[in-house]
Coordinates of N, CA and C and ligand atoms in Angstrom, one line a residue:
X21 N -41.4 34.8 59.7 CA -42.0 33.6 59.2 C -42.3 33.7 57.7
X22 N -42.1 32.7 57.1 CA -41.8 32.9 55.6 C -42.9 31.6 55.1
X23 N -43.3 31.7 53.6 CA -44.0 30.5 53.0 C -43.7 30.5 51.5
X24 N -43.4 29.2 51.7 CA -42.8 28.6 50.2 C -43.6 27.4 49.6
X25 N -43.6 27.5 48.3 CA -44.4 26.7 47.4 C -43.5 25.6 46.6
X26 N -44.2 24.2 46.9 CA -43.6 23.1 46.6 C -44.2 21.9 45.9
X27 N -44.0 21.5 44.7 CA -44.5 20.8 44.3 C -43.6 19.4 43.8
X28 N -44.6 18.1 44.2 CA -43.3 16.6 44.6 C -43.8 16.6 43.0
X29 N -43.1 16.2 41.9 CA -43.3 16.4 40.5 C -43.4 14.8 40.7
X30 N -43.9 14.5 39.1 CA -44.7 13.5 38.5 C -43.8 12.0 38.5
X31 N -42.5 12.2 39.0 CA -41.6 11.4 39.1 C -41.4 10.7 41.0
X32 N -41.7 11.7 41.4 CA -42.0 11.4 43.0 C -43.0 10.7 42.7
X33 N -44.2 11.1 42.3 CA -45.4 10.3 42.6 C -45.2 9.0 42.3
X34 N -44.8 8.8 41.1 CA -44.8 7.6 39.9 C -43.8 5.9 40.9
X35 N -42.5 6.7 41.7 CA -42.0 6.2 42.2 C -42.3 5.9 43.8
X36 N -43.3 6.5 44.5 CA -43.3 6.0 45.5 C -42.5 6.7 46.7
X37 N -42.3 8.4 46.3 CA -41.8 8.5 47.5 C -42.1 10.0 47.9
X38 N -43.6 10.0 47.7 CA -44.4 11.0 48.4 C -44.1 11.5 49.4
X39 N -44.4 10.2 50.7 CA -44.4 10.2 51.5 C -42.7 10.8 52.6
X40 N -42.2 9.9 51.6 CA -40.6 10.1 52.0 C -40.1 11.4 51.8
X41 N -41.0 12.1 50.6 CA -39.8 13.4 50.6 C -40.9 14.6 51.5
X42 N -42.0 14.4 52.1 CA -42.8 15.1 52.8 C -42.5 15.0 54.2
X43 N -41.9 13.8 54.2 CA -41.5 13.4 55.5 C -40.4 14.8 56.0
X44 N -39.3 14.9 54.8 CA -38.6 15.1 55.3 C -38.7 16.6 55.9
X45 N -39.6 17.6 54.9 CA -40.2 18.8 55.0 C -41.0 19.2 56.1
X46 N -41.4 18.1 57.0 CA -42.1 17.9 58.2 C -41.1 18.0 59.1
X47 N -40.1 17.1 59.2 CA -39.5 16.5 60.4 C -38.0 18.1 60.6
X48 N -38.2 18.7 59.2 CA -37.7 19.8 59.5 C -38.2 20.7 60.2
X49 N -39.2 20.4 60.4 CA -40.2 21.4 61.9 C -41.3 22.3 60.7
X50 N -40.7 22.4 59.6 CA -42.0 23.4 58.3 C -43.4 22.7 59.0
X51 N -44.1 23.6 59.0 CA -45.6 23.2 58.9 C -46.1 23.4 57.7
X52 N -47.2 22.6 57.1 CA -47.6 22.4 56.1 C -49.1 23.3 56.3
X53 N -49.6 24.0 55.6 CA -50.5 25.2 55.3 C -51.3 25.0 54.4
X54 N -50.7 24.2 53.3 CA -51.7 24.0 51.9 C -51.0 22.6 51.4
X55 N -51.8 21.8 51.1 CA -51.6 20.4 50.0 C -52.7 20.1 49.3
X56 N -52.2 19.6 48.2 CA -53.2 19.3 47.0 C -52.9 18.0 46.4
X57 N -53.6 16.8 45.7 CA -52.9 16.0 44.8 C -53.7 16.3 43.5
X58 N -52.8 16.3 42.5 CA -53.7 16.8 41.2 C -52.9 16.6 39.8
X59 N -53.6 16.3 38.8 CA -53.0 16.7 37.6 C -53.0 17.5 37.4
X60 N -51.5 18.5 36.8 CA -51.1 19.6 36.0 C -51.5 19.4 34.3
X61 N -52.5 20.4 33.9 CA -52.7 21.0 32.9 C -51.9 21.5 32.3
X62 N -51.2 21.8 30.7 CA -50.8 22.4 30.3 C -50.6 23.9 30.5
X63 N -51.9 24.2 30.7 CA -51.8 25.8 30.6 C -51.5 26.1 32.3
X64 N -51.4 25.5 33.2 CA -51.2 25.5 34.1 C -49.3 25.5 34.6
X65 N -49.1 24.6 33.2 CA -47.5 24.3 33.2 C -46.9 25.2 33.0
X66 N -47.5 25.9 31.8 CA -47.1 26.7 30.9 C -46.6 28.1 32.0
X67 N -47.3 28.3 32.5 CA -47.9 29.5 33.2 C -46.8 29.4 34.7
X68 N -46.7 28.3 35.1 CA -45.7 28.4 36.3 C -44.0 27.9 35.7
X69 N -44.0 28.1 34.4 CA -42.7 28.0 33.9 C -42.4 28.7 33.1
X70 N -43.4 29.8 32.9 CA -43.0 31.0 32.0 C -41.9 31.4 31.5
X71 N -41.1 31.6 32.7 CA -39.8 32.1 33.2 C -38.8 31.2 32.1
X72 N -38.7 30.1 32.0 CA -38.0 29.3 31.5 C -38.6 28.7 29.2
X73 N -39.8 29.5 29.1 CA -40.1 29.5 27.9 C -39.2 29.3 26.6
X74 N -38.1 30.0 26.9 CA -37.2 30.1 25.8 C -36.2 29.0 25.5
X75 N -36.1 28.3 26.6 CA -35.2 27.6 26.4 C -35.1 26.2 26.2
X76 N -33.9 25.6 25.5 CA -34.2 24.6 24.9 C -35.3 23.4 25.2
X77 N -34.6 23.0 27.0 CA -35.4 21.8 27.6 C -37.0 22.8 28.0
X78 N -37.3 23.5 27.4 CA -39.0 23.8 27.8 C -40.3 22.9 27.4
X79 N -40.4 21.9 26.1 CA -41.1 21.3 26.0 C -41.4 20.2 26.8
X80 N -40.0 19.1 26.8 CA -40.2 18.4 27.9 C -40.2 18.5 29.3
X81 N -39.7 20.0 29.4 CA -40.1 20.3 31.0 C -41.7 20.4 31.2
X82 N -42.5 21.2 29.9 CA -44.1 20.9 30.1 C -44.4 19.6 29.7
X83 N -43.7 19.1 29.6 CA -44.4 17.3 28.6 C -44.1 16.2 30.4
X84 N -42.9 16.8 31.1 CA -42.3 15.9 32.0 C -43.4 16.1 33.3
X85 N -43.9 17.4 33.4 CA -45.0 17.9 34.9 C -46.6 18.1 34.1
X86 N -46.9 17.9 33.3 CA -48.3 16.9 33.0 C -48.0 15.5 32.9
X87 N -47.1 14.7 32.6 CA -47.4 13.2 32.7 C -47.6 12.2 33.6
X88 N -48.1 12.8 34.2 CA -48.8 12.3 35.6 C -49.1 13.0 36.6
X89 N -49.9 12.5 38.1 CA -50.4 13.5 39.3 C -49.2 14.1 40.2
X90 N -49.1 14.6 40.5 CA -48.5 15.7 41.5 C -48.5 16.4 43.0
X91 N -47.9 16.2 44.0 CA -48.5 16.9 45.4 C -47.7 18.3 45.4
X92 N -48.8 19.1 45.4 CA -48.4 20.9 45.6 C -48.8 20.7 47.2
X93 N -47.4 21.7 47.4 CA -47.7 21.9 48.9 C -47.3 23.7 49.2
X94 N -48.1 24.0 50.3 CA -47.6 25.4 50.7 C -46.9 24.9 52.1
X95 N -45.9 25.5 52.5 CA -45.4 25.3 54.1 C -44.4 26.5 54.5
X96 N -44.7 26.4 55.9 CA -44.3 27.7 56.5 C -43.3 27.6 57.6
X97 N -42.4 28.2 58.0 CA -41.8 28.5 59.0 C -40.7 29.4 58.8
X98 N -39.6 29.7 59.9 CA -38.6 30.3 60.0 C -37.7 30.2 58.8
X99 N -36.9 31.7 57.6 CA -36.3 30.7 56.4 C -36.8 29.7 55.7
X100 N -38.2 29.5 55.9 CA -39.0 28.3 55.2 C -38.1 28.6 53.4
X101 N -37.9 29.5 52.7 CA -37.8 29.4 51.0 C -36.4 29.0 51.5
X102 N -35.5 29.4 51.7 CA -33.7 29.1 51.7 C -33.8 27.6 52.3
X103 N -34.5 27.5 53.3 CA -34.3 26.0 53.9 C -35.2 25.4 53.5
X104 N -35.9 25.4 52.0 CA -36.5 24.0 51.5 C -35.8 24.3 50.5
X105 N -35.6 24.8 49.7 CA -34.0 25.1 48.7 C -33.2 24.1 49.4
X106 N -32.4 24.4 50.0 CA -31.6 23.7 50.6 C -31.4 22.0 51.1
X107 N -32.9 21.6 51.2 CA -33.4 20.5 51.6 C -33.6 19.7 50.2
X108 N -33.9 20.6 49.2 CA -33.8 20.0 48.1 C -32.7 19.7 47.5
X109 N -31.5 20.6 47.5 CA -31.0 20.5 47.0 C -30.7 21.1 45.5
X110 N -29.3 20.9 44.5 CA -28.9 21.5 43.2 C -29.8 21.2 42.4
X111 N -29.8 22.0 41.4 CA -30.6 21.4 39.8 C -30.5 20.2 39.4
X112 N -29.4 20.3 39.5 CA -28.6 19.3 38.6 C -28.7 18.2 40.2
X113 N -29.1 16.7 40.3 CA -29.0 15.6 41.0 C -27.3 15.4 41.2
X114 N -26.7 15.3 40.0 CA -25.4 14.9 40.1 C -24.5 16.2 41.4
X115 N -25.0 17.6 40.8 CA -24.0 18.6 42.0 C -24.8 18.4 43.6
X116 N -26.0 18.0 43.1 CA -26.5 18.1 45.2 C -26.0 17.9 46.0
X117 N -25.7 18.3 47.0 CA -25.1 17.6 48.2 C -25.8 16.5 48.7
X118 N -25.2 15.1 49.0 CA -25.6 14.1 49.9 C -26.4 14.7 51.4
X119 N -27.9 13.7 51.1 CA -28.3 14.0 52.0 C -29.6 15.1 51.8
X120 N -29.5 15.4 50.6 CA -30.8 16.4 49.9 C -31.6 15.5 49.3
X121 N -33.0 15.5 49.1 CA -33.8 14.8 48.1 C -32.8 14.6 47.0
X122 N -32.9 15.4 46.1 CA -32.2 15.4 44.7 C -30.9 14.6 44.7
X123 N -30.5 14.5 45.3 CA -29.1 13.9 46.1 C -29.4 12.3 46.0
X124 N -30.1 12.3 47.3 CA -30.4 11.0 48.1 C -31.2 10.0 46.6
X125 N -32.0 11.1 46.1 CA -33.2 10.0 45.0 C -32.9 10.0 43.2
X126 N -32.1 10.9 43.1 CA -31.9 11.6 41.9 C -30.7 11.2 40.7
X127 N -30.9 11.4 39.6 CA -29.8 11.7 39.0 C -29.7 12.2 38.0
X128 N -30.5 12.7 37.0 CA -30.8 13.4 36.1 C -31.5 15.0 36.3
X129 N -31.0 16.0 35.4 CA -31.8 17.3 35.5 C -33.0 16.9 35.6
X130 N -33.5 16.8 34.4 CA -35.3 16.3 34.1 C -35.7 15.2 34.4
X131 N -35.6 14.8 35.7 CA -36.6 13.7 36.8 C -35.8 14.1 38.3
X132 N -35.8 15.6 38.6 CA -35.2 16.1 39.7 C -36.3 16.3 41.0
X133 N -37.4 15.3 40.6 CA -38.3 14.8 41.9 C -39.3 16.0 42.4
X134 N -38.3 17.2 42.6 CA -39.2 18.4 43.5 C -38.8 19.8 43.0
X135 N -40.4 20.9 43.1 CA -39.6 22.4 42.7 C -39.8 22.6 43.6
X136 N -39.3 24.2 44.1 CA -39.1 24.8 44.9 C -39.1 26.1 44.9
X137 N -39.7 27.2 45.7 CA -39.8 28.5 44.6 C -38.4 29.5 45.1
X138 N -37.9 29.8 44.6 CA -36.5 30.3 45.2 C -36.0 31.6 45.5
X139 N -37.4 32.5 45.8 CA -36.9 33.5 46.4 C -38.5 34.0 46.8
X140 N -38.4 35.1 47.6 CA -39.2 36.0 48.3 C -41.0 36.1 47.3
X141 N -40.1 36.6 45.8 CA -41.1 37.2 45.0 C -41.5 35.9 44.2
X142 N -41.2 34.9 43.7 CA -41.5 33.4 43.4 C -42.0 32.8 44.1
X143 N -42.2 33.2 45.2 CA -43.0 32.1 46.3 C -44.3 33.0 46.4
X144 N -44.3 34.5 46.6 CA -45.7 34.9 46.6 C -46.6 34.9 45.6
X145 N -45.8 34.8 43.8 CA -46.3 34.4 43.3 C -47.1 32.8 42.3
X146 N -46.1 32.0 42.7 CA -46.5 30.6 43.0 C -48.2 29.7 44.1
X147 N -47.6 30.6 45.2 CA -48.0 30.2 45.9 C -49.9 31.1 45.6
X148 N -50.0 32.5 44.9 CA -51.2 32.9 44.3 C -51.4 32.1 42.8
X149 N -50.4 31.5 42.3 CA -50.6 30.7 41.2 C -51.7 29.6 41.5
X150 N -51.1 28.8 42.7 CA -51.7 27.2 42.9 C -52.3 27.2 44.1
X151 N -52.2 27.4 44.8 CA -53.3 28.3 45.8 C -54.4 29.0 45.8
X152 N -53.9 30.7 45.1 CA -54.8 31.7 45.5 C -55.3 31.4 47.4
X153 N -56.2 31.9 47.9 CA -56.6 32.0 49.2 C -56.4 30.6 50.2
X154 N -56.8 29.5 49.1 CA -57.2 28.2 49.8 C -56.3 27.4 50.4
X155 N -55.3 28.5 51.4 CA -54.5 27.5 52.4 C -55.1 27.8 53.9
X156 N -54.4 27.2 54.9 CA -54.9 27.1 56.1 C -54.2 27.3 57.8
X157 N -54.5 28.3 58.3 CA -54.2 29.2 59.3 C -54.3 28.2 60.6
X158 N -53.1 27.6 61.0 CA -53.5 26.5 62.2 C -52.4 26.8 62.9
X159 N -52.7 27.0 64.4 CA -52.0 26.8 65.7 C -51.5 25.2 65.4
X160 N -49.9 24.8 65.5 CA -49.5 24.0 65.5 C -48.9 23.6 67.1
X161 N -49.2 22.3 67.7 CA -49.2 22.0 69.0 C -47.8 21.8 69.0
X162 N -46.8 21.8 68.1 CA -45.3 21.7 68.3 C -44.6 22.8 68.0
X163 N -45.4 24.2 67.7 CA -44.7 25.4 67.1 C -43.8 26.0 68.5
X164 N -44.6 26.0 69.7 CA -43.3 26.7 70.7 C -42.2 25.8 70.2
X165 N -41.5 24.6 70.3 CA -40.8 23.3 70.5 C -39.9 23.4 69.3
X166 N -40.5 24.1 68.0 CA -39.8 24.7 67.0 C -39.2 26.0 66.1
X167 N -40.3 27.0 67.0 CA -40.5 28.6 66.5 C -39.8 28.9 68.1
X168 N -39.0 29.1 68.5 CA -38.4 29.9 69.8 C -39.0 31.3 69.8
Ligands
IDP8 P1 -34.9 24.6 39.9 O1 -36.0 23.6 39.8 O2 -33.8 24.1 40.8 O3 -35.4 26.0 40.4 P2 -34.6 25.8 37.3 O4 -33.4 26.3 36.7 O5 -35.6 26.8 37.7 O6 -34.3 24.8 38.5 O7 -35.3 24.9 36.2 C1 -36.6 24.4 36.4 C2 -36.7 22.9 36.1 O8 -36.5 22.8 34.7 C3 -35.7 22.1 36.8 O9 -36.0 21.7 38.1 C4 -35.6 20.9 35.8 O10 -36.7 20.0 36.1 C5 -35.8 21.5 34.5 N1 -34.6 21.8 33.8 C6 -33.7 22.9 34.0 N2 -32.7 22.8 33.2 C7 -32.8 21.7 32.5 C8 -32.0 21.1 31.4 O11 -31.0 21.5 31.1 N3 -32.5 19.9 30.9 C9 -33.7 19.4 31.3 N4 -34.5 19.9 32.3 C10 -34.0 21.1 32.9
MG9 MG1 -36.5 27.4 39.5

């Protein structure tokens, strides 16, 4: 069982499709463990995009995830990191496959709706980034029906 950290960016919110792209994270059988709605702070930006500092699009990548609120989510199940990767979809809107968020809602790099943490060591630290402790340990009444 795996847990991956996801956040619907300021472009989901703005447009109205919270719900829709949570939907879809759900109906994939992930259980949800942690959700938040919040404004991203700079230093908060700054700090879960470290990684990407150097490079050209970094300002408006911190200018694009403070300009408005945000839903962080933690969710868990089987392959949970590769199969919300996957559900997301390419960087780029234009390469996604049909049928991924980024895909279905997208079309530009920078208004690519959702991140996603994309490996083992990105998700434990993400997830101690925007989290720390404050997620939640629940017997899910459909986990036989989805966890074999
Ligand atoms: P990912 O979100 O699919 O993991 P990364 O390469 O980690 O993609 O880049 C982080 C985010 O930075 C992207 O989701 C996108 O919002 C933004 N980004 C990456 N490359 C570009 C670019 O060339 N122009 C504008 N924004 C970019
Ligand atoms: Mg990334």
């Amino acid at each position: 069982m795996e847990r991956t950290f996801i956040i619907l960016k300021p472009d989901a919110v703005q447009r109205g499709l919270v719900g829709e792209i949570i939907q879809r994270f759900e109906r994939r059988g992930l259980k949800i463990v942690g959700m938040r709605f919040m404004q991203v702070d700079e230093a908060l930006a700054r700090r879960h995009y470290a990684v990407h500092e150097s490079r050209p699009f970094f300002a408006g990548l911190i200018q694009y995830i403070t300009s408005a609120p945000v839903v962080t989510m933690v969710v868990e199940g089987t392959n949970a990191i590769a199969v919300v990767r996957n559900t997301v979809g390419a960087t780029k809107p234009a390469e996604a496959a049909p049928g991924t968020i980024r895909a279905d809602f997208g079309l530009e790099i920078g208004r690519n709706l959702v991140h996603a943490s994309d490996g083992p060591e990105t998700a434990a630290t993400e997830i101690a980034l925007w989290f720390g402790e404050d997620l939640v340990n629940w017997p899910r009444a459909a986990d036989p029906w989805i966890f074999e």
